[in-house]
PDB file of C-alpha atoms and ligand atoms in Angstrom:
ATOM      1  CA  MET L   1     -53.575   5.488  29.583  1.00 85.00           C
ATOM      2  CA  THR L   2     -53.452   3.637  32.686  1.00 92.00           C
ATOM      3  CA  ILE L   3     -56.797   2.016  32.035  1.00 94.00           C
ATOM      4  CA  GLN L   4     -55.882   1.000  28.826  1.00 93.00           C
ATOM      5  CA  ALA L   5     -52.863  -0.345  30.022  1.00 93.00           C
ATOM      6  CA  GLN L   6     -54.464  -2.504  32.657  1.00 96.00           C
ATOM      7  CA  ILE L   7     -57.221  -3.802  29.922  1.00 95.00           C
ATOM      8  CA  LEU L   8     -54.372  -4.660  27.524  1.00 95.00           C
ATOM      9  CA  ASP L   9     -52.669  -6.729  30.668  1.00 96.00           C
ATOM     10  CA  GLU L  10     -55.968  -8.227  31.284  1.00 96.00           C
ATOM     11  CA  LEU L  11     -56.275  -9.298  27.562  1.00 95.00           C
ATOM     12  CA  ARG L  12     -52.842 -10.836  27.614  1.00 95.00           C
ATOM     13  CA  GLN L  13     -53.686 -12.494  30.621  1.00 96.00           C
ATOM     14  CA  LEU L  14     -56.910 -14.264  29.143  1.00 95.00           C
ATOM     15  CA  ARG L  15     -55.076 -15.223  26.150  1.00 95.00           C
ATOM     16  CA  GLU L  16     -52.468 -16.936  27.816  1.00 95.00           C
ATOM     17  CA  GLN L  17     -54.992 -18.994  30.567  1.00 97.00           C
ATOM     18  CA  SER L  18     -57.409 -19.835  27.562  1.00 96.00           C
ATOM     19  CA  GLY L  19     -55.132 -20.117  24.561  1.00 95.00           C
ATOM     20  CA  ALA L  20     -57.539 -18.374  22.428  1.00 94.00           C
ATOM     21  CA  GLY L  21     -57.031 -15.834  19.633  1.00 95.00           C
ATOM     22  CA  ILE L  22     -58.277 -12.087  20.140  1.00 95.00           C
ATOM     23  CA  ILE L  23     -59.385  -9.928  17.220  1.00 96.00           C
ATOM     24  CA  LEU L  24     -59.125  -6.224  18.390  1.00 96.00           C
ATOM     25  CA  VAL L  25     -60.737  -3.727  16.297  1.00 96.00           C
ATOM     26  CA  THR L  26     -59.157  -0.443  16.657  1.00 95.00           C
ATOM     27  CA  HIS L  27     -58.074   2.748  15.269  1.00 91.00           C
ATOM     28  CA  ASP L  28     -54.894   3.121  17.787  1.00 91.00           C
ATOM     29  CA  LEU L  29     -51.601   1.937  16.228  1.00 92.00           C
ATOM     30  CA  GLY L  30     -50.170   2.370  19.985  1.00 90.00           C
ATOM     31  CA  VAL L  31     -52.753  -0.497  20.985  1.00 93.00           C
ATOM     32  CA  VAL L  32     -51.851  -2.340  17.950  1.00 95.00           C
ATOM     33  CA  ALA L  33     -47.991  -1.932  18.495  1.00 94.00           C
ATOM     34  CA  ASP L  34     -48.612  -3.136  22.140  1.00 93.00           C
ATOM     35  CA  ILE L  35     -50.506  -6.236  21.666  1.00 94.00           C
ATOM     36  CA  ALA L  36     -50.713  -7.460  17.914  1.00 96.00           C
ATOM     37  CA  ASP L  37     -49.136 -10.340  16.497  1.00 96.00           C
ATOM     38  CA  ARG L  38     -50.861 -10.176  12.889  1.00 97.00           C
ATOM     39  CA  VAL L  39     -52.434  -6.743  11.726  1.00 98.00           C
ATOM     40  CA  VAL L  40     -55.108  -6.499   9.052  1.00 98.00           C
ATOM     41  CA  VAL L  41     -55.630  -3.025   7.504  1.00 98.00           C
ATOM     42  CA  MET L  42     -59.218  -2.562   6.209  1.00 97.00           C
ATOM     43  CA  TYR L  43     -60.427   0.505   4.355  1.00 97.00           C
ATOM     44  CA  ALA L  44     -63.805   1.221   3.075  1.00 96.00           C
ATOM     45  CA  GLY L  45     -65.153  -2.427   3.534  1.00 95.00           C
ATOM     46  CA  ARG L  46     -61.872  -3.946   2.142  1.00 97.00           C
ATOM     47  CA  VAL L  47     -58.910  -5.597   3.679  1.00 98.00           C
ATOM     48  CA  VAL L  48     -56.047  -3.487   2.155  1.00 98.00           C
ATOM     49  CA  GLU L  49     -53.061  -5.046   4.001  1.00 98.00           C
ATOM     50  CA  GLN L  50     -52.323  -7.750   5.985  1.00 98.00           C
ATOM     51  CA  GLY L  51     -48.873  -8.967   7.664  1.00 98.00           C
ATOM     52  CA  THR L  52     -47.075  -9.526  10.987  1.00 98.00           C
ATOM     53  CA  LEU L  53     -46.811  -6.479  13.308  1.00 97.00           C
ATOM     54  CA  GLU L  54     -43.197  -6.123  12.249  1.00 97.00           C
ATOM     55  CA  GLU L  55     -44.019  -6.157   8.730  1.00 97.00           C
ATOM     56  CA  LEU L  56     -46.953  -3.549   8.824  1.00 97.00           C
ATOM     57  CA  PHE L  57     -44.455  -1.105  11.129  1.00 97.00           C
ATOM     58  CA  TYR L  58     -41.345  -1.445   9.368  1.00 96.00           C
ATOM     59  CA  ASP L  59     -42.574  -2.155   5.745  1.00 96.00           C
ATOM     60  CA  PRO L  60     -45.955  -1.120   5.044  1.00 97.00           C
ATOM     61  CA  GLN L  61     -46.922  -1.614   1.498  1.00 97.00           C
ATOM     62  CA  HIS L  62     -50.239   0.210   0.997  1.00 98.00           C
ATOM     63  CA  PRO L  63     -50.735   3.955   0.740  1.00 98.00           C
ATOM     64  CA  TYR L  64     -53.376   4.120   3.453  1.00 97.00           C
ATOM     65  CA  THR L  65     -51.165   2.132   6.140  1.00 97.00           C
ATOM     66  CA  TRP L  66     -48.558   5.157   4.960  1.00 97.00           C
ATOM     67  CA  GLY L  67     -50.862   7.798   5.951  1.00 96.00           C
ATOM     68  CA  LEU L  68     -52.083   5.721   9.236  1.00 95.00           C
ATOM     69  CA  LEU L  69     -48.412   5.654  10.424  1.00 95.00           C
ATOM     70  CA  GLY L  70     -47.533   9.154   9.311  1.00 92.00           C
ATOM     71  CA  SER L  71     -50.450  10.508  11.498  1.00 90.00           C
ATOM     72  CA  ILE L  72     -49.111   9.033  14.682  1.00 88.00           C
ATOM     73  CA  THR L  73     -48.149  11.933  16.826  1.00 83.00           C
ATOM     74  CA  ARG L  74     -44.278  12.064  18.201  1.00 81.00           C
ATOM     75  CA  VAL L  75     -42.776  14.058  20.846  1.00 83.00           C
ATOM     76  CA  ASP L  76     -40.270  15.251  18.759  1.00 82.00           C
ATOM     77  CA  SER L  77     -42.387  16.698  15.883  1.00 80.00           C
ATOM     78  CA  ASP L  78     -42.221  20.210  15.017  1.00 82.00           C
ATOM     79  CA  ARG L  79     -44.934  21.666  17.372  1.00 84.00           C
ATOM     80  CA  THR L  80     -45.319  24.691  15.151  1.00 88.00           C
ATOM     81  CA  LEU L  81     -46.493  22.503  12.187  1.00 83.00           C
ATOM     82  CA  ARG L  82     -50.094  21.306  11.790  1.00 83.00           C
ATOM     83  CA  LEU L  83     -50.377  17.174  12.602  1.00 84.00           C
ATOM     84  CA  PRO L  84     -50.224  15.154   9.541  1.00 86.00           C
ATOM     85  CA  ALA L  85     -53.788  13.750   8.263  1.00 89.00           C
ATOM     86  CA  ILE L  86     -54.767  11.799   5.271  1.00 93.00           C
ATOM     87  CA  ALA L  87     -56.495  14.570   3.141  1.00 92.00           C
ATOM     88  CA  GLY L  88     -60.335  14.021   2.114  1.00 93.00           C
ATOM     89  CA  MET L  89     -63.074  11.825   3.850  1.00 94.00           C
ATOM     90  CA  PRO L  90     -63.905   8.103   3.639  1.00 94.00           C
ATOM     91  CA  PRO L  91     -66.138   7.275   0.835  1.00 95.00           C
ATOM     92  CA  SER L  92     -69.942   6.265   0.754  1.00 95.00           C
ATOM     93  CA  LEU L  93     -70.214   2.637   1.315  1.00 94.00           C
ATOM     94  CA  LEU L  94     -73.356   2.999  -0.624  1.00 95.00           C
ATOM     95  CA  ARG L  95     -71.474   4.407  -3.796  1.00 95.00           C
ATOM     96  CA  PRO L  96     -68.061   3.525  -3.178  1.00 95.00           C
ATOM     97  CA  PRO L  97     -65.358   4.728  -5.796  1.00 96.00           C
ATOM     98  CA  GLN L  98     -64.572   2.800  -8.886  1.00 96.00           C
ATOM     99  CA  GLY L  99     -61.422   0.471  -8.644  1.00 97.00           C
ATOM    100  CA  CYS L 100     -59.379   1.130  -5.438  1.00 98.00           C
ATOM    101  CA  HIS L 101     -61.531   2.456  -2.601  1.00 97.00           C
ATOM    102  CA  PHE L 102     -58.746   4.587  -1.338  1.00 97.00           C
ATOM    103  CA  ARG L 103     -58.273   6.429  -5.133  1.00 97.00           C
ATOM    104  CA  PRO L 104     -60.020   9.588  -4.169  1.00 96.00           C
ATOM    105  CA  ARG L 105     -57.591  10.254  -1.252  1.00 96.00           C
ATOM    106  CA  CYS L 106     -54.477   8.774  -2.749  1.00 97.00           C
ATOM    107  CA  PRO L 107     -52.039  11.052  -3.862  1.00 96.00           C
ATOM    108  CA  HIS L 108     -50.437   8.421  -5.768  1.00 96.00           C
ATOM    109  CA  ALA L 109     -53.102   7.206  -7.848  1.00 97.00           C
ATOM    110  CA  PHE L 110     -52.593   6.582 -11.492  1.00 96.00           C
ATOM    111  CA  ALA L 111     -54.905   5.493 -14.569  1.00 97.00           C
ATOM    112  CA  LYS L 112     -54.845   1.587 -13.290  1.00 98.00           C
ATOM    113  CA  CYS L 113     -56.304   2.370 -10.272  1.00 98.00           C
ATOM    114  CA  LYS L 114     -60.110   2.283 -11.767  1.00 97.00           C
ATOM    115  CA  GLU L 115     -59.531  -1.042 -11.760  1.00 98.00           C
ATOM    116  CA  ILE L 116     -59.823  -3.016  -8.186  1.00 98.00           C
ATOM    117  CA  PRO L 117     -56.416  -4.186  -7.018  1.00 98.00           C
ATOM    118  CA  PRO L 118     -56.080  -7.941  -5.840  1.00 98.00           C
ATOM    119  CA  LEU L 119     -54.813  -8.904  -2.308  1.00 98.00           C
ATOM    120  CA  ARG L 120     -51.526 -10.364  -2.955  1.00 97.00           C
ATOM    121  CA  ALA L 121     -48.024 -10.783  -1.553  1.00 96.00           C
ATOM    122  CA  THR L 122     -45.466  -8.858  -3.720  1.00 88.00           C
ATOM    123  CA  LEU L 123     -42.483  -9.707  -1.699  1.00 86.00           C
ATOM    124  CA  PRO L 124     -40.958 -13.103  -2.182  1.00 87.00           C
ATOM    125  CA  ALA L 125     -39.426 -13.219   1.336  1.00 91.00           C
ATOM    126  CA  ALA L 126     -42.849 -12.788   3.033  1.00 95.00           C
ATOM    127  CA  PRO L 127     -45.386 -14.534   1.313  1.00 95.00           C
ATOM    128  CA  GLU L 128     -48.262 -13.874   4.072  1.00 96.00           C
ATOM    129  CA  HIS L 129     -47.538 -10.058   3.779  1.00 98.00           C
ATOM    130  CA  VAL L 130     -50.283  -8.974   1.271  1.00 98.00           C
ATOM    131  CA  ASP L 131     -51.619  -5.692  -0.019  1.00 98.00           C
ATOM    132  CA  ARG L 132     -54.077  -4.457  -2.548  1.00 98.00           C
ATOM    133  CA  CYS L 133     -52.164  -1.620  -4.522  1.00 98.00           C
ATOM    134  CA  TRP L 134     -51.203  -1.113  -8.101  1.00 98.00           C
ATOM    135  CA  LEU L 135     -47.888   0.664  -7.169  1.00 97.00           C
ATOM    136  CA  ASP L 136     -44.601  -1.778  -7.996  1.00 96.00           C
ATOM    137  CA  ARG L 137     -42.348  -2.226  -5.043  1.00 93.00           C
ATOM    138  CA  GLU L 138     -39.833   0.273  -6.194  1.00 94.00           C
ATOM    139  CA  ARG L 139     -42.036   3.038  -6.404  1.00 96.00           C
ATOM    140  CA  LYS L 140     -43.706   2.090  -2.877  1.00 97.00           C
ATOM    141  CA  GLN L 141     -40.247   2.272  -1.370  1.00 95.00           C
ATOM    142  CA  ARG L 142     -39.699   5.824  -2.967  1.00 96.00           C
ATOM    143  CA  LEU L 143     -43.245   7.173  -2.245  1.00 97.00           C
ATOM    144  CA  ARG L 144     -43.427   6.191   1.434  1.00 97.00           C
ATOM    145  CA  MET L 145     -40.867   8.576   2.876  1.00 96.00           C
ATOM    146  CA  VAL L 146     -41.878  11.945   3.692  1.00 92.00           C
ATOM    147  CA  ASP L 147     -39.770  14.049   5.087  1.00 86.00           C
ATOM    148  CA  GLY L 148     -37.312  10.859   6.383  1.00 88.00           C
ATOM    149  CA  ARG L 149     -40.339   8.977   7.928  1.00 91.00           C
ATOM    150  CA  ILE L 150     -42.968   6.762   6.404  1.00 94.00           C
ATOM    151  CA  GLY L 151     -46.256   8.938   5.542  1.00 94.00           C
ATOM    152  CA  LEU L 152     -48.433   9.616   2.650  1.00 94.00           C
ATOM    153  CA  ALA L 153     -47.438  12.767   0.537  1.00 88.00           C
ATOM    154  CA  ALA L 154     -49.707  15.664   0.979  1.00 80.00           C
ATOM    155  CA  GLU L 155     -49.504  16.745  -2.581  1.00 65.00           C
ATOM    156  CA  PRO L 156     -49.831  14.682  -5.660  1.00 54.00           C
ATOM    157  CA  ALA L 157     -46.845  12.789  -6.617  1.00 48.00           C
ATOM    158  CA  VAL L 158     -45.648  12.796 -10.017  1.00 49.00           C
ATOM    159  CA  VAL L 159     -46.044   9.058 -10.918  1.00 46.00           C
ATOM    160  CA  THR L 160     -44.356   7.881 -14.385  1.00 43.00           C
TER     161      THR L 160
HETATM  162  S1  SF4 N   1     -51.738   3.832  -5.619  1.00 90.26           S
HETATM  163 FE1  SF4 N   1     -53.621   3.365  -6.848  1.00 90.26          FE
HETATM  164  S2  SF4 N   1     -54.307   1.533  -6.136  1.00 90.26           S
HETATM  165 FE2  SF4 N   1     -52.356   1.978  -4.827  1.00 90.26          FE
HETATM  166  S3  SF4 N   1     -53.452   2.634  -2.945  1.00 90.26           S
HETATM  167 FE3  SF4 N   1     -53.363   4.751  -4.470  1.00 90.26          FE
HETATM  168  S4  SF4 N   1     -55.016   4.465  -5.732  1.00 90.26           S
HETATM  169 FE4  SF4 N   1     -55.270   2.330  -4.354  1.00 90.26          FE
END
């Protein structure tokens, strides 16, 4: 952790001195929270969500992003429970699933998900916050809350 913090400091200094942008590829959301201004979430070769750091962490729109956020370990978690994880395995990129690539692992999938969702903005107040999911905003706000925090439900949800 100490070395990681030193490297992130170094990157920040280089960014300020050079004025350049940095693209950092990571699965570590702690690193993302520490250094990123904008975040692009990718799944199986496609961008599934993109927005500012605040948009992604506080108002995530895609179930895969919910799963990533829900998998973060917390010091106040119940230690007798298993750590949350996204069920299933990443798909083969040689034979990806039809439609939404996250469909086989998504507990909220429904018939429309066999079509490829477009990357689009659905929030009028945040036109650059885009995601690739067919669920409407009201359903997303309801489904992303798992045990009082943002996460991905382990069991299939009843989606009407
Ligand atoms: S609800 Fe459908 S479109 Fe949205 S992430 Fe799940 S499978 Fe993909």
